[in-house]
Coordinates of C-alpha atoms in Angstrom, one line a residue:
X4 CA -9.1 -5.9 10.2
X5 CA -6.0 -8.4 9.8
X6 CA -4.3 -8.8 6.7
X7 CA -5.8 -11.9 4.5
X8 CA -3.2 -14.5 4.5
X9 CA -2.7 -18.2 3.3
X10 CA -4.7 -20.7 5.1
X11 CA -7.5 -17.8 6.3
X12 CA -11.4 -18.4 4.9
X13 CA -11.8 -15.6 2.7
X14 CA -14.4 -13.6 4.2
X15 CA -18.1 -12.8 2.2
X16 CA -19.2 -9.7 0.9
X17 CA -21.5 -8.1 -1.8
X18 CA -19.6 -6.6 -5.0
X19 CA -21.5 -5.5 -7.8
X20 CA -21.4 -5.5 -11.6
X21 CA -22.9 -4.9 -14.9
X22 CA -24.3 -8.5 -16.7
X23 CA -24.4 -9.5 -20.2
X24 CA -28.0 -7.9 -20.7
X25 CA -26.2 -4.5 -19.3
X26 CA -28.1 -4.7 -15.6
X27 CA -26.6 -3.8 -12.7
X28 CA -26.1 -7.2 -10.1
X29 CA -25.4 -7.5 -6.7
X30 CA -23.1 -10.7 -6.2
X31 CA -21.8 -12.1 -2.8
X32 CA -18.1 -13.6 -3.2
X33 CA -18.8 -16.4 -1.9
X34 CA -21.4 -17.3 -4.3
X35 CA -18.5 -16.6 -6.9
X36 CA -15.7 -18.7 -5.3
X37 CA -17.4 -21.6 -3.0
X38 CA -16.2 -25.2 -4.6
X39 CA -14.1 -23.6 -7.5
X40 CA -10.3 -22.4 -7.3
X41 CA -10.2 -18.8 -8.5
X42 CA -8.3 -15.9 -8.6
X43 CA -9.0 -13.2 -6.5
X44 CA -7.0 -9.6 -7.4
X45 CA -7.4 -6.4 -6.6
X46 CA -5.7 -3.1 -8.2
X47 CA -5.9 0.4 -7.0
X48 CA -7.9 2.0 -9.2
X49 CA -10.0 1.7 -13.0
X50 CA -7.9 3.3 -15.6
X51 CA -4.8 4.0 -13.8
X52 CA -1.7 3.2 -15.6
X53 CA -0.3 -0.2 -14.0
X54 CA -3.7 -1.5 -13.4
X55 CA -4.9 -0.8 -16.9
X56 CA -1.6 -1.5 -19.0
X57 CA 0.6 -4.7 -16.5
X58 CA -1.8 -6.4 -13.6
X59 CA -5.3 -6.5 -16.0
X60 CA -4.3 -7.3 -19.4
X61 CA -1.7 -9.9 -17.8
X62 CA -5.1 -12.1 -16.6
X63 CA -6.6 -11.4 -19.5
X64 CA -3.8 -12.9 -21.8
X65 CA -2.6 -15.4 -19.3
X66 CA -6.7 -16.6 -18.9
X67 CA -6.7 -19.7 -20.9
X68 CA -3.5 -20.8 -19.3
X69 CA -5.0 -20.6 -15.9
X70 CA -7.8 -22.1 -16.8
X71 CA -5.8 -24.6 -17.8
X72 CA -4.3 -25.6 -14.7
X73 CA -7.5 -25.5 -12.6
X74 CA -8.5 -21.9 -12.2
X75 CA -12.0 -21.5 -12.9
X76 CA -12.7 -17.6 -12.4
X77 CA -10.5 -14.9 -12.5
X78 CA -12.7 -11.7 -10.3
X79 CA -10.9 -8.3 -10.3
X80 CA -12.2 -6.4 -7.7
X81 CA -11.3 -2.1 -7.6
X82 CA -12.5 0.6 -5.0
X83 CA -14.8 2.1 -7.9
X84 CA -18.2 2.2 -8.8
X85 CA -20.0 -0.3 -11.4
X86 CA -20.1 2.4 -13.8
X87 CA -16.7 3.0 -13.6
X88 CA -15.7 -0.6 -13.9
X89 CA -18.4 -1.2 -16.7
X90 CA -16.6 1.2 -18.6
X91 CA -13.3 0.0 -17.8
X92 CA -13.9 -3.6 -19.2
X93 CA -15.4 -1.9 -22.7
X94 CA -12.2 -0.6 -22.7
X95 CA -10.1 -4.0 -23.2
X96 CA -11.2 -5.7 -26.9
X97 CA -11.4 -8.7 -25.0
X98 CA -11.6 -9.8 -21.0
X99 CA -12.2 -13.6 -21.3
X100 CA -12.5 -15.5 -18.6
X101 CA -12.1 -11.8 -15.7
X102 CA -14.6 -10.6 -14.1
X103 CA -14.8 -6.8 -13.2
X104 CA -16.5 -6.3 -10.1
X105 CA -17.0 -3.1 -8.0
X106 CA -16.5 -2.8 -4.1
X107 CA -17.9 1.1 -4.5
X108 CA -17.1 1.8 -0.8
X109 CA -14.0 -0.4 -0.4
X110 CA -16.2 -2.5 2.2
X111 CA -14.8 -5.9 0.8
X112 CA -11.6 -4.3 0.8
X113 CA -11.8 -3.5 4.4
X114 CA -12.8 -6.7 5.0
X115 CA -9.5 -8.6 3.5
X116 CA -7.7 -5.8 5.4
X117 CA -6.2 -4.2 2.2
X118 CA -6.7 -0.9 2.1
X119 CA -4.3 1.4 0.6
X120 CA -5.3 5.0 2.0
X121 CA -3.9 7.5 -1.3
X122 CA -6.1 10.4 0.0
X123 CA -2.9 12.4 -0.5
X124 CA -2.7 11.8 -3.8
X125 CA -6.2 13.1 -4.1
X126 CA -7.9 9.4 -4.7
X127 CA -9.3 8.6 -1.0
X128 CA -9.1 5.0 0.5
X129 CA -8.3 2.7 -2.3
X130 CA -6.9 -1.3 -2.5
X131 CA -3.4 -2.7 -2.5
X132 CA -2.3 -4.8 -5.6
X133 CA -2.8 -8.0 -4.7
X134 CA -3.7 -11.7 -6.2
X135 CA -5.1 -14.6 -3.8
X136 CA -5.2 -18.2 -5.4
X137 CA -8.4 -19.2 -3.5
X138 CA -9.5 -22.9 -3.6
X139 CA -12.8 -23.5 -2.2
X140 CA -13.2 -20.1 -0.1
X141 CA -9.7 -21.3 1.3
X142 CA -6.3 -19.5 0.5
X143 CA -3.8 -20.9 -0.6
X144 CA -1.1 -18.3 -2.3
X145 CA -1.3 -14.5 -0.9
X146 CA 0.6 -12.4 -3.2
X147 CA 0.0 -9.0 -1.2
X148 CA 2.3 -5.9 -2.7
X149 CA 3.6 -3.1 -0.7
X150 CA 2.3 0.8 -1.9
X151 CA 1.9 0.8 -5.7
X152 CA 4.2 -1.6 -6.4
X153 CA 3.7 -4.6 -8.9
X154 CA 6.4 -7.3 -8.6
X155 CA 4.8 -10.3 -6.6
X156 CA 0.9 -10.3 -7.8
X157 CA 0.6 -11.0 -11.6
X158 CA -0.7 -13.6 -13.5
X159 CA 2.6 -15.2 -14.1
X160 CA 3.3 -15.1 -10.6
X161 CA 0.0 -16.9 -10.0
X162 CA 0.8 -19.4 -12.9
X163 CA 4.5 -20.0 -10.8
X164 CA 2.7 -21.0 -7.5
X165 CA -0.1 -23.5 -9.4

């Protein structure tokens, strides 16, 4: 699969999550981003240090602020399980307007052509960091980082581009 890139129709797929009454939902991401702008970004994996301490809690605190400027939803997507990524937003005092959604088997992954394979590193096919300004299934920034690194996909860079 290509590499998702500005101007290219983000492509559907079915991520799942836990909702407020604590069931488990199937979602497509369409149904999530059709006619709104939001912020699509992906991090490696739950729990691990730079997702858990920089890329997340950088959306979380820079929420209202994007809101602000015409983001409506912010949907993290990770290569875990719902469970996993259930626990993982218990884990923040506070997520706001981020959505934690699960692509268990890194299908939607696949799909955006993102994959990160870490199997060496004993954690299988996982995503790249990355954060897509989507407007109406459309994108329009495609802030893709190389390996582990985090220098091009946070919220402030997202806020810089809007």
């Amino acid at each position: 699969m290509a590499l998702i890139s500005v101007g290219d129709t983000i492509p559907d797929g079915t991520l799942a999550y836990f909702d407020e009454n604590d069931q488990l939902q199937q979602v497509s991401v369409h149904s999530l981003a059709a006619g709104k702008k939001v912020v699509l970004f992906g991090v490696p994996g739950a729990f691990t240090p730079t997702c858990s301490m920089k890329h997340v809690p950088g959306f979380i605190e820079k929420s209202e602020e994007l809101k602000s400027k015409g983001v409506e939803d912010l949907l993290l997507i990770s290569v875990n399980d719902p469970f996993v990524m259930k626990a993982w937003k218990k884990s923040y005092p506070e997520t706001k307007n981020v959505k934690f959604l699960a692509d268990g088997s890194a299908t939607y992954t696949h799909a955006l052509g993102l994959e990160l394979d870490l199997t060496e590193k004993g954690l299988g096919v996982r995503s790249r960091r990355f954060a897509l300004l989507v407007d109406n299934l459309k994108v329009i920034v495609a802030n893709i980082e190389s390996g582990g690194d985090f220098t091009v996909s946070s919220a402030d860079d997202i806020l810089s581009a809007l």
